[in-house]
Amino acid sequence: MSSHCSHLASIQDVTPSARGCEECLKSGDTWVHLRICRTCGHVGCCDDSPNRHATRHFHRTQHPIIEGYDPPEGWGWCYVDEVEFDLSDRMTPQLGPIPRYY
């Protein structure tokens, strides 16, 4: 694991793609927590969720940075450098209430 992230400059202010995991909402599946891509705004489910859509999005796009989105947690993660960092001063606002499935 790296001790620093070489992708912090790539963090964008984004608009969430959905009020829940974009793919799970389409397929009727459930999730545990949500992650938002800080490159494009894709909202996907976490690795504790059955479908792991946030990680799948990274593998498909190579967008390196996600944020703990729901609940809002104020942290970021870089898939490439495998490092967590503080995003509490740059948290992405939610579009509205997020459905709960757990």
PDB file of N, CA and C in Angstrom:
ATOM      1  N   MET A   1       0.840  -1.186   0.000  1.00  0.00           N
ATOM      2  CA  MET A   1       0.000   0.000   0.000  1.00  0.00           C
ATOM      3  C   MET A   1       0.881   1.244   0.000  1.00  0.00           C
ATOM      4  N   SER A   2       0.523   2.189  -0.806  1.00  0.00           N
ATOM      5  CA  SER A   2       1.257   3.455  -0.905  1.00  0.00           C
ATOM      6  C   SER A   2       0.972   4.330   0.308  1.00  0.00           C
ATOM      7  N   SER A   3       1.894   5.201   0.636  1.00  0.00           N
ATOM      8  CA  SER A   3       1.665   6.134   1.739  1.00  0.00           C
ATOM      9  C   SER A   3       1.135   7.478   1.243  1.00  0.00           C
ATOM     10  N   HIS A   4       1.034   7.656  -0.068  1.00  0.00           N
ATOM     11  CA  HIS A   4       0.480   8.889  -0.627  1.00  0.00           C
ATOM     12  C   HIS A   4      -0.304   8.560  -1.901  1.00  0.00           C
ATOM     13  N   CYS A   5      -1.113   9.507  -2.319  1.00  0.00           N
ATOM     14  CA  CYS A   5      -1.909   9.325  -3.528  1.00  0.00           C
ATOM     15  C   CYS A   5      -1.408  10.272  -4.602  1.00  0.00           C
ATOM     16  N   SER A   6      -1.090   9.723  -5.742  1.00  0.00           N
ATOM     17  CA  SER A   6      -0.610  10.525  -6.862  1.00  0.00           C
ATOM     18  C   SER A   6      -1.754  11.036  -7.745  1.00  0.00           C
ATOM     19  N   HIS A   7      -3.022  10.794  -7.327  1.00  0.00           N
ATOM     20  CA  HIS A   7      -4.174  11.161  -8.153  1.00  0.00           C
ATOM     21  C   HIS A   7      -5.058  12.241  -7.528  1.00  0.00           C
ATOM     22  N   LEU A   8      -4.617  12.845  -6.427  1.00  0.00           N
ATOM     23  CA  LEU A   8      -5.454  13.841  -5.744  1.00  0.00           C
ATOM     24  C   LEU A   8      -5.824  15.008  -6.647  1.00  0.00           C
ATOM     25  N   ALA A   9      -4.948  15.393  -7.540  1.00  0.00           N
ATOM     26  CA  ALA A   9      -5.235  16.516  -8.438  1.00  0.00           C
ATOM     27  C   ALA A   9      -6.354  16.192  -9.429  1.00  0.00           C
ATOM     28  N   SER A  10      -6.689  14.910  -9.580  1.00  0.00           N
ATOM     29  CA  SER A  10      -7.738  14.521 -10.522  1.00  0.00           C
ATOM     30  C   SER A  10      -9.138  14.584  -9.915  1.00  0.00           C
ATOM     31  N   ILE A  11      -9.246  14.880  -8.618  1.00  0.00           N
ATOM     32  CA  ILE A  11     -10.558  14.928  -7.960  1.00  0.00           C
ATOM     33  C   ILE A  11     -11.380  16.074  -8.536  1.00  0.00           C
ATOM     34  N   GLN A  12     -12.593  15.745  -8.950  1.00  0.00           N
ATOM     35  CA  GLN A  12     -13.517  16.727  -9.523  1.00  0.00           C
ATOM     36  C   GLN A  12     -14.714  16.922  -8.596  1.00  0.00           C
ATOM     37  N   ASP A  13     -15.331  18.088  -8.650  1.00  0.00           N
ATOM     38  CA  ASP A  13     -16.646  18.283  -8.053  1.00  0.00           C
ATOM     39  C   ASP A  13     -17.631  17.691  -9.057  1.00  0.00           C
ATOM     40  N   VAL A  14     -18.430  16.731  -8.613  1.00  0.00           N
ATOM     41  CA  VAL A  14     -19.285  15.979  -9.542  1.00  0.00           C
ATOM     42  C   VAL A  14     -20.745  16.040  -9.116  1.00  0.00           C
ATOM     43  N   THR A  15     -21.616  15.732 -10.053  1.00  0.00           N
ATOM     44  CA  THR A  15     -23.036  15.577  -9.797  1.00  0.00           C
ATOM     45  C   THR A  15     -23.339  14.083  -9.744  1.00  0.00           C
ATOM     46  N   PRO A  16     -23.974  13.606  -8.668  1.00  0.00           N
ATOM     47  CA  PRO A  16     -24.290  12.174  -8.568  1.00  0.00           C
ATOM     48  C   PRO A  16     -25.149  11.702  -9.731  1.00  0.00           C
ATOM     49  N   SER A  17     -24.831  10.507 -10.225  1.00  0.00           N
ATOM     50  CA  SER A  17     -25.554   9.949 -11.365  1.00  0.00           C
ATOM     51  C   SER A  17     -26.930   9.409 -10.989  1.00  0.00           C
ATOM     52  N   ALA A  18     -27.169   9.150  -9.698  1.00  0.00           N
ATOM     53  CA  ALA A  18     -28.445   8.570  -9.262  1.00  0.00           C
ATOM     54  C   ALA A  18     -28.608   8.752  -7.757  1.00  0.00           C
ATOM     55  N   ARG A  19     -29.809   8.459  -7.258  1.00  0.00           N
ATOM     56  CA  ARG A  19     -30.093   8.484  -5.815  1.00  0.00           C
ATOM     57  C   ARG A  19     -29.966   7.079  -5.244  1.00  0.00           C
ATOM     58  N   GLY A  20     -28.913   6.438  -5.579  1.00  0.00           N
ATOM     59  CA  GLY A  20     -28.641   5.074  -5.161  1.00  0.00           C
ATOM     60  C   GLY A  20     -27.667   4.484  -6.146  1.00  0.00           C
ATOM     61  N   CYS A  21     -27.340   3.213  -5.979  1.00  0.00           N
ATOM     62  CA  CYS A  21     -26.440   2.561  -6.941  1.00  0.00           C
ATOM     63  C   CYS A  21     -27.128   2.532  -8.297  1.00  0.00           C
ATOM     64  N   GLU A  22     -26.493   3.150  -9.257  1.00  0.00           N
ATOM     65  CA  GLU A  22     -27.097   3.299 -10.584  1.00  0.00           C
ATOM     66  C   GLU A  22     -27.513   1.949 -11.178  1.00  0.00           C
ATOM     67  N   GLU A  23     -26.617   0.972 -11.135  1.00  0.00           N
ATOM     68  CA  GLU A  23     -26.906  -0.343 -11.722  1.00  0.00           C
ATOM     69  C   GLU A  23     -27.912  -1.130 -10.896  1.00  0.00           C
ATOM     70  N   CYS A  24     -27.809  -1.073  -9.558  1.00  0.00           N
ATOM     71  CA  CYS A  24     -28.760  -1.802  -8.703  1.00  0.00           C
ATOM     72  C   CYS A  24     -30.171  -1.252  -8.853  1.00  0.00           C
ATOM     73  N   LEU A  25     -30.307   0.058  -9.003  1.00  0.00           N
ATOM     74  CA  LEU A  25     -31.630   0.631  -9.218  1.00  0.00           C
ATOM     75  C   LEU A  25     -32.244   0.099 -10.512  1.00  0.00           C
ATOM     76  N   LYS A  26     -31.434  -0.056 -11.545  1.00  0.00           N
ATOM     77  CA  LYS A  26     -31.935  -0.558 -12.832  1.00  0.00           C
ATOM     78  C   LYS A  26     -32.325  -2.028 -12.753  1.00  0.00           C
ATOM     79  N   SER A  27     -31.561  -2.825 -11.977  1.00  0.00           N
ATOM     80  CA  SER A  27     -31.799  -4.271 -11.928  1.00  0.00           C
ATOM     81  C   SER A  27     -32.686  -4.704 -10.761  1.00  0.00           C
ATOM     82  N   GLY A  28     -33.000  -3.779  -9.842  1.00  0.00           N
ATOM     83  CA  GLY A  28     -33.812  -4.128  -8.686  1.00  0.00           C
ATOM     84  C   GLY A  28     -33.039  -4.789  -7.561  1.00  0.00           C
ATOM     85  N   ASP A  29     -31.706  -4.722  -7.604  1.00  0.00           N
ATOM     86  CA  ASP A  29     -30.865  -5.310  -6.564  1.00  0.00           C
ATOM     87  C   ASP A  29     -30.720  -4.363  -5.378  1.00  0.00           C
ATOM     88  N   THR A  30     -30.116  -4.855  -4.311  1.00  0.00           N
ATOM     89  CA  THR A  30     -29.906  -4.084  -3.093  1.00  0.00           C
ATOM     90  C   THR A  30     -28.427  -3.787  -2.898  1.00  0.00           C
ATOM     91  N   TRP A  31     -28.143  -2.837  -2.004  1.00  0.00           N
ATOM     92  CA  TRP A  31     -26.761  -2.486  -1.688  1.00  0.00           C
ATOM     93  C   TRP A  31     -26.635  -2.241  -0.197  1.00  0.00           C
ATOM     94  N   VAL A  32     -25.374  -2.130   0.263  1.00  0.00           N
ATOM     95  CA  VAL A  32     -25.093  -1.854   1.665  1.00  0.00           C
ATOM     96  C   VAL A  32     -24.760  -0.370   1.838  1.00  0.00           C
ATOM     97  N   HIS A  33     -23.696   0.097   1.193  1.00  0.00           N
ATOM     98  CA  HIS A  33     -23.291   1.501   1.213  1.00  0.00           C
ATOM     99  C   HIS A  33     -22.981   1.929  -0.212  1.00  0.00           C
ATOM    100  N   LEU A  34     -22.886   3.229  -0.410  1.00  0.00           N
ATOM    101  CA  LEU A  34     -22.643   3.769  -1.744  1.00  0.00           C
ATOM    102  C   LEU A  34     -21.296   4.476  -1.810  1.00  0.00           C
ATOM    103  N   ARG A  35     -20.723   4.475  -2.999  1.00  0.00           N
ATOM    104  CA  ARG A  35     -19.493   5.191  -3.314  1.00  0.00           C
ATOM    105  C   ARG A  35     -19.763   6.019  -4.561  1.00  0.00           C
ATOM    106  N   ILE A  36     -19.157   7.217  -4.612  1.00  0.00           N
ATOM    107  CA  ILE A  36     -19.318   8.063  -5.794  1.00  0.00           C
ATOM    108  C   ILE A  36     -17.953   8.282  -6.428  1.00  0.00           C
ATOM    109  N   CYS A  37     -17.902   8.150  -7.733  1.00  0.00           N
ATOM    110  CA  CYS A  37     -16.673   8.377  -8.490  1.00  0.00           C
ATOM    111  C   CYS A  37     -16.417   9.881  -8.542  1.00  0.00           C
ATOM    112  N   ARG A  38     -15.230  10.297  -8.138  1.00  0.00           N
ATOM    113  CA  ARG A  38     -14.910  11.719  -8.130  1.00  0.00           C
ATOM    114  C   ARG A  38     -14.285  12.174  -9.450  1.00  0.00           C
ATOM    115  N   THR A  39     -14.431  11.347 -10.492  1.00  0.00           N
ATOM    116  CA  THR A  39     -14.084  11.769 -11.843  1.00  0.00           C
ATOM    117  C   THR A  39     -15.348  12.108 -12.626  1.00  0.00           C
ATOM    118  N   CYS A  40     -16.381  11.222 -12.514  1.00  0.00           N
ATOM    119  CA  CYS A  40     -17.558  11.404 -13.361  1.00  0.00           C
ATOM    120  C   CYS A  40     -18.888  11.457 -12.614  1.00  0.00           C
ATOM    121  N   GLY A  41     -18.914  11.113 -11.319  1.00  0.00           N
ATOM    122  CA  GLY A  41     -20.159  11.165 -10.555  1.00  0.00           C
ATOM    123  C   GLY A  41     -20.942   9.860 -10.522  1.00  0.00           C
ATOM    124  N   HIS A  42     -20.417   8.790 -11.117  1.00  0.00           N
ATOM    125  CA  HIS A  42     -21.108   7.500 -11.065  1.00  0.00           C
ATOM    126  C   HIS A  42     -21.307   7.084  -9.614  1.00  0.00           C
ATOM    127  N   VAL A  43     -22.534   6.711  -9.265  1.00  0.00           N
ATOM    128  CA  VAL A  43     -22.826   6.195  -7.924  1.00  0.00           C
ATOM    129  C   VAL A  43     -22.943   4.682  -8.029  1.00  0.00           C
ATOM    130  N   GLY A  44     -22.101   3.986  -7.266  1.00  0.00           N
ATOM    131  CA  GLY A  44     -22.087   2.528  -7.262  1.00  0.00           C
ATOM    132  C   GLY A  44     -22.068   1.992  -5.845  1.00  0.00           C
ATOM    133  N   CYS A  45     -22.371   0.719  -5.708  1.00  0.00           N
ATOM    134  CA  CYS A  45     -22.406   0.094  -4.385  1.00  0.00           C
ATOM    135  C   CYS A  45     -21.010  -0.361  -3.963  1.00  0.00           C
ATOM    136  N   CYS A  46     -20.833  -0.458  -2.641  1.00  0.00           N
ATOM    137  CA  CYS A  46     -19.534  -0.781  -2.044  1.00  0.00           C
ATOM    138  C   CYS A  46     -19.187  -2.258  -2.195  1.00  0.00           C
ATOM    139  N   ASP A  47     -17.995  -2.612  -1.786  1.00  0.00           N
ATOM    140  CA  ASP A  47     -17.535  -3.999  -1.901  1.00  0.00           C
ATOM    141  C   ASP A  47     -18.201  -4.945  -0.917  1.00  0.00           C
ATOM    142  N   ASP A  48     -18.921  -4.435   0.083  1.00  0.00           N
ATOM    143  CA  ASP A  48     -19.709  -5.290   0.958  1.00  0.00           C
ATOM    144  C   ASP A  48     -21.080  -5.599   0.352  1.00  0.00           C
ATOM    145  N   SER A  49     -21.420  -4.934  -0.728  1.00  0.00           N
ATOM    146  CA  SER A  49     -22.675  -5.171  -1.438  1.00  0.00           C
ATOM    147  C   SER A  49     -22.495  -6.339  -2.400  1.00  0.00           C
ATOM    148  N   PRO A  50     -23.580  -7.037  -2.727  1.00  0.00           N
ATOM    149  CA  PRO A  50     -23.454  -8.226  -3.590  1.00  0.00           C
ATOM    150  C   PRO A  50     -22.809  -7.961  -4.952  1.00  0.00           C
ATOM    151  N   ASN A  51     -23.046  -6.786  -5.543  1.00  0.00           N
ATOM    152  CA  ASN A  51     -22.590  -6.551  -6.917  1.00  0.00           C
ATOM    153  C   ASN A  51     -21.308  -5.729  -7.054  1.00  0.00           C
ATOM    154  N   ARG A  52     -20.878  -5.064  -6.011  1.00  0.00           N
ATOM    155  CA  ARG A  52     -19.622  -4.299  -6.014  1.00  0.00           C
ATOM    156  C   ARG A  52     -19.496  -3.372  -7.229  1.00  0.00           C
ATOM    157  N   HIS A  53     -20.546  -2.608  -7.511  1.00  0.00           N
ATOM    158  CA  HIS A  53     -20.562  -1.793  -8.727  1.00  0.00           C
ATOM    159  C   HIS A  53     -19.552  -0.653  -8.740  1.00  0.00           C
ATOM    160  N   ALA A  54     -19.191  -0.104  -7.587  1.00  0.00           N
ATOM    161  CA  ALA A  54     -18.182   0.967  -7.581  1.00  0.00           C
ATOM    162  C   ALA A  54     -16.835   0.428  -8.066  1.00  0.00           C
ATOM    163  N   THR A  55     -16.435  -0.723  -7.573  1.00  0.00           N
ATOM    164  CA  THR A  55     -15.170  -1.328  -8.015  1.00  0.00           C
ATOM    165  C   THR A  55     -15.251  -1.746  -9.481  1.00  0.00           C
ATOM    166  N   ARG A  56     -16.396  -2.271  -9.894  1.00  0.00           N
ATOM    167  CA  ARG A  56     -16.568  -2.626 -11.321  1.00  0.00           C
ATOM    168  C   ARG A  56     -16.416  -1.386 -12.203  1.00  0.00           C
ATOM    169  N   HIS A  57     -16.951  -0.253 -11.732  1.00  0.00           N
ATOM    170  CA  HIS A  57     -16.819   1.002 -12.481  1.00  0.00           C
ATOM    171  C   HIS A  57     -15.343   1.373 -12.621  1.00  0.00           C
ATOM    172  N   PHE A  58     -14.570   1.248 -11.543  1.00  0.00           N
ATOM    173  CA  PHE A  58     -13.142   1.536 -11.621  1.00  0.00           C
ATOM    174  C   PHE A  58     -12.463   0.640 -12.657  1.00  0.00           C
ATOM    175  N   HIS A  59     -12.736  -0.655 -12.621  1.00  0.00           N
ATOM    176  CA  HIS A  59     -12.082  -1.577 -13.566  1.00  0.00           C
ATOM    177  C   HIS A  59     -12.473  -1.263 -15.010  1.00  0.00           C
ATOM    178  N   ARG A  60     -13.692  -0.801 -15.214  1.00  0.00           N
ATOM    179  CA  ARG A  60     -14.158  -0.479 -16.568  1.00  0.00           C
ATOM    180  C   ARG A  60     -13.581   0.843 -17.071  1.00  0.00           C
ATOM    181  N   THR A  61     -13.435   1.840 -16.174  1.00  0.00           N
ATOM    182  CA  THR A  61     -13.078   3.193 -16.604  1.00  0.00           C
ATOM    183  C   THR A  61     -11.676   3.646 -16.213  1.00  0.00           C
ATOM    184  N   GLN A  62     -11.112   3.006 -15.177  1.00  0.00           N
ATOM    185  CA  GLN A  62      -9.836   3.428 -14.593  1.00  0.00           C
ATOM    186  C   GLN A  62      -9.923   4.785 -13.897  1.00  0.00           C
ATOM    187  N   HIS A  63     -11.127   5.228 -13.524  1.00  0.00           N
ATOM    188  CA  HIS A  63     -11.272   6.442 -12.717  1.00  0.00           C
ATOM    189  C   HIS A  63     -10.787   6.095 -11.313  1.00  0.00           C
ATOM    190  N   PRO A  64      -9.750   6.753 -10.799  1.00  0.00           N
ATOM    191  CA  PRO A  64      -9.051   6.263  -9.615  1.00  0.00           C
ATOM    192  C   PRO A  64      -9.678   6.560  -8.254  1.00  0.00           C
ATOM    193  N   ILE A  65     -10.455   7.636  -8.116  1.00  0.00           N
ATOM    194  CA  ILE A  65     -10.874   8.115  -6.793  1.00  0.00           C
ATOM    195  C   ILE A  65     -12.372   7.932  -6.566  1.00  0.00           C
ATOM    196  N   ILE A  66     -12.718   7.339  -5.406  1.00  0.00           N
ATOM    197  CA  ILE A  66     -14.110   7.293  -4.966  1.00  0.00           C
ATOM    198  C   ILE A  66     -14.226   7.999  -3.624  1.00  0.00           C
ATOM    199  N   GLU A  67     -15.455   8.352  -3.293  1.00  0.00           N
ATOM    200  CA  GLU A  67     -15.778   8.970  -1.998  1.00  0.00           C
ATOM    201  C   GLU A  67     -16.842   8.109  -1.322  1.00  0.00           C
ATOM    202  N   GLY A  68     -16.731   7.937  -0.008  1.00  0.00           N
ATOM    203  CA  GLY A  68     -17.797   7.299   0.759  1.00  0.00           C
ATOM    204  C   GLY A  68     -19.010   8.200   0.710  1.00  0.00           C
ATOM    205  N   TYR A  69     -20.069   7.777  -0.015  1.00  0.00           N
ATOM    206  CA  TYR A  69     -21.163   8.688  -0.366  1.00  0.00           C
ATOM    207  C   TYR A  69     -22.413   8.537   0.491  1.00  0.00           C
ATOM    208  N   ASP A  70     -22.791   7.329   0.830  1.00  0.00           N
ATOM    209  CA  ASP A  70     -23.986   7.155   1.641  1.00  0.00           C
ATOM    210  C   ASP A  70     -23.814   5.985   2.578  1.00  0.00           C
ATOM    211  N   PRO A  71     -23.731   6.291   3.849  1.00  0.00           N
ATOM    212  CA  PRO A  71     -23.879   7.624   4.406  1.00  0.00           C
ATOM    213  C   PRO A  71     -22.677   8.490   4.065  1.00  0.00           C
ATOM    214  N   PRO A  72     -22.844   9.829   4.040  1.00  0.00           N
ATOM    215  CA  PRO A  72     -21.696  10.701   3.784  1.00  0.00           C
ATOM    216  C   PRO A  72     -20.643  10.476   4.874  1.00  0.00           C
ATOM    217  N   GLU A  73     -19.443  10.113   4.456  1.00  0.00           N
ATOM    218  CA  GLU A  73     -18.434   9.724   5.427  1.00  0.00           C
ATOM    219  C   GLU A  73     -17.202  10.620   5.437  1.00  0.00           C
ATOM    220  N   GLY A  74     -17.026  11.457   4.417  1.00  0.00           N
ATOM    221  CA  GLY A  74     -15.913  12.400   4.424  1.00  0.00           C
ATOM    222  C   GLY A  74     -14.551  11.803   4.122  1.00  0.00           C
ATOM    223  N   TRP A  75     -14.521  10.623   3.508  1.00  0.00           N
ATOM    224  CA  TRP A  75     -13.234  10.034   3.148  1.00  0.00           C
ATOM    225  C   TRP A  75     -13.227   9.703   1.658  1.00  0.00           C
ATOM    226  N   GLY A  76     -12.021   9.603   1.129  1.00  0.00           N
ATOM    227  CA  GLY A  76     -11.823   9.187  -0.243  1.00  0.00           C
ATOM    228  C   GLY A  76     -10.909   7.982  -0.274  1.00  0.00           C
ATOM    229  N   TRP A  77     -10.927   7.265  -1.397  1.00  0.00           N
ATOM    230  CA  TRP A  77     -10.079   6.094  -1.600  1.00  0.00           C
ATOM    231  C   TRP A  77      -9.556   6.126  -3.021  1.00  0.00           C
ATOM    232  N   CYS A  78      -8.263   5.870  -3.170  1.00  0.00           N
ATOM    233  CA  CYS A  78      -7.662   5.747  -4.497  1.00  0.00           C
ATOM    234  C   CYS A  78      -7.438   4.270  -4.771  1.00  0.00           C
ATOM    235  N   TYR A  79      -8.108   3.758  -5.788  1.00  0.00           N
ATOM    236  CA  TYR A  79      -7.944   2.353  -6.171  1.00  0.00           C
ATOM    237  C   TYR A  79      -6.526   2.054  -6.644  1.00  0.00           C
ATOM    238  N   VAL A  80      -5.904   2.989  -7.325  1.00  0.00           N
ATOM    239  CA  VAL A  80      -4.579   2.762  -7.911  1.00  0.00           C
ATOM    240  C   VAL A  80      -3.500   2.720  -6.831  1.00  0.00           C
ATOM    241  N   ASP A  81      -3.472   3.740  -5.980  1.00  0.00           N
ATOM    242  CA  ASP A  81      -2.432   3.828  -4.947  1.00  0.00           C
ATOM    243  C   ASP A  81      -2.817   3.123  -3.648  1.00  0.00           C
ATOM    244  N   GLU A  82      -4.075   2.651  -3.573  1.00  0.00           N
ATOM    245  CA  GLU A  82      -4.584   1.946  -2.392  1.00  0.00           C
ATOM    246  C   GLU A  82      -4.358   2.738  -1.110  1.00  0.00           C
ATOM    247  N   VAL A  83      -4.836   3.971  -1.117  1.00  0.00           N
ATOM    248  CA  VAL A  83      -4.685   4.840   0.040  1.00  0.00           C
ATOM    249  C   VAL A  83      -5.998   5.576   0.300  1.00  0.00           C
ATOM    250  N   GLU A  84      -6.322   5.729   1.582  1.00  0.00           N
ATOM    251  CA  GLU A  84      -7.495   6.481   2.016  1.00  0.00           C
ATOM    252  C   GLU A  84      -7.052   7.876   2.438  1.00  0.00           C
ATOM    253  N   PHE A  85      -7.939   8.877   2.233  1.00  0.00           N
ATOM    254  CA  PHE A  85      -7.594  10.249   2.590  1.00  0.00           C
ATOM    255  C   PHE A  85      -8.852  11.012   2.955  1.00  0.00           C
ATOM    256  N   ASP A  86      -8.682  12.168   3.567  1.00  0.00           N
ATOM    257  CA  ASP A  86      -9.769  12.995   4.065  1.00  0.00           C
ATOM    258  C   ASP A  86     -10.393  13.814   2.938  1.00  0.00           C
ATOM    259  N   LEU A  87     -11.698  13.730   2.810  1.00  0.00           N
ATOM    260  CA  LEU A  87     -12.460  14.560   1.866  1.00  0.00           C
ATOM    261  C   LEU A  87     -13.548  15.348   2.587  1.00  0.00           C
ATOM    262  N   SER A  88     -13.434  15.470   3.904  1.00  0.00           N
ATOM    263  CA  SER A  88     -14.510  16.105   4.674  1.00  0.00           C
ATOM    264  C   SER A  88     -14.755  17.558   4.270  1.00  0.00           C
ATOM    265  N   ASP A  89     -13.764  18.217   3.706  1.00  0.00           N
ATOM    266  CA  ASP A  89     -13.959  19.599   3.263  1.00  0.00           C
ATOM    267  C   ASP A  89     -14.416  19.691   1.808  1.00  0.00           C
ATOM    268  N   ARG A  90     -14.554  18.547   1.135  1.00  0.00           N
ATOM    269  CA  ARG A  90     -14.964  18.521  -0.278  1.00  0.00           C
ATOM    270  C   ARG A  90     -15.998  17.436  -0.542  1.00  0.00           C
ATOM    271  N   MET A  91     -16.892  17.180   0.425  1.00  0.00           N
ATOM    272  CA  MET A  91     -17.880  16.111   0.271  1.00  0.00           C
ATOM    273  C   MET A  91     -18.905  16.460  -0.805  1.00  0.00           C
ATOM    274  N   THR A  92     -19.338  15.455  -1.544  1.00  0.00           N
ATOM    275  CA  THR A  92     -20.333  15.641  -2.597  1.00  0.00           C
ATOM    276  C   THR A  92     -21.728  15.685  -1.982  1.00  0.00           C
ATOM    277  N   PRO A  93     -22.499  16.763  -2.238  1.00  0.00           N
ATOM    278  CA  PRO A  93     -23.872  16.823  -1.705  1.00  0.00           C
ATOM    279  C   PRO A  93     -24.755  15.762  -2.357  1.00  0.00           C
ATOM    280  N   GLN A  94     -25.657  15.190  -1.566  1.00  0.00           N
ATOM    281  CA  GLN A  94     -26.602  14.218  -2.098  1.00  0.00           C
ATOM    282  C   GLN A  94     -27.738  14.932  -2.814  1.00  0.00           C
ATOM    283  N   LEU A  95     -28.314  14.254  -3.806  1.00  0.00           N
ATOM    284  CA  LEU A  95     -29.415  14.818  -4.579  1.00  0.00           C
ATOM    285  C   LEU A  95     -30.722  14.836  -3.791  1.00  0.00           C
ATOM    286  N   GLY A  96     -30.818  14.018  -2.802  1.00  0.00           N
ATOM    287  CA  GLY A  96     -32.037  13.887  -2.010  1.00  0.00           C
ATOM    288  C   GLY A  96     -31.962  12.605  -1.220  1.00  0.00           C
ATOM    289  N   PRO A  97     -33.067  12.180  -0.610  1.00  0.00           N
ATOM    290  CA  PRO A  97     -33.051  10.970   0.199  1.00  0.00           C
ATOM    291  C   PRO A  97     -32.595   9.746  -0.596  1.00  0.00           C
ATOM    292  N   ILE A  98     -31.790   8.925   0.053  1.00  0.00           N
ATOM    293  CA  ILE A  98     -31.289   7.689  -0.547  1.00  0.00           C
ATOM    294  C   ILE A  98     -32.078   6.532   0.059  1.00  0.00           C
ATOM    295  N   PRO A  99     -32.641   5.639  -0.772  1.00  0.00           N
ATOM    296  CA  PRO A  99     -33.355   4.482  -0.226  1.00  0.00           C
ATOM    297  C   PRO A  99     -32.447   3.613   0.622  1.00  0.00           C
ATOM    298  N   ARG A 100     -32.967   3.002   1.653  1.00  0.00           N
ATOM    299  CA  ARG A 100     -32.195   2.106   2.528  1.00  0.00           C
ATOM    300  C   ARG A 100     -32.593   0.661   2.250  1.00  0.00           C
ATOM    301  N   TYR A 101     -31.598  -0.191   2.100  1.00  0.00           N
ATOM    302  CA  TYR A 101     -31.852  -1.610   1.810  1.00  0.00           C
ATOM    303  C   TYR A 101     -31.225  -2.533   2.827  1.00  0.00           C
ATOM    304  N   TYR A 102     -30.735  -2.004   3.941  1.00  0.00           N
ATOM    305  CA  TYR A 102     -30.081  -2.863   4.927  1.00  0.00           C
ATOM    306  C   TYR A 102     -30.722  -2.691   6.282  1.00  0.00           C
TER     307      TYR A 102
END
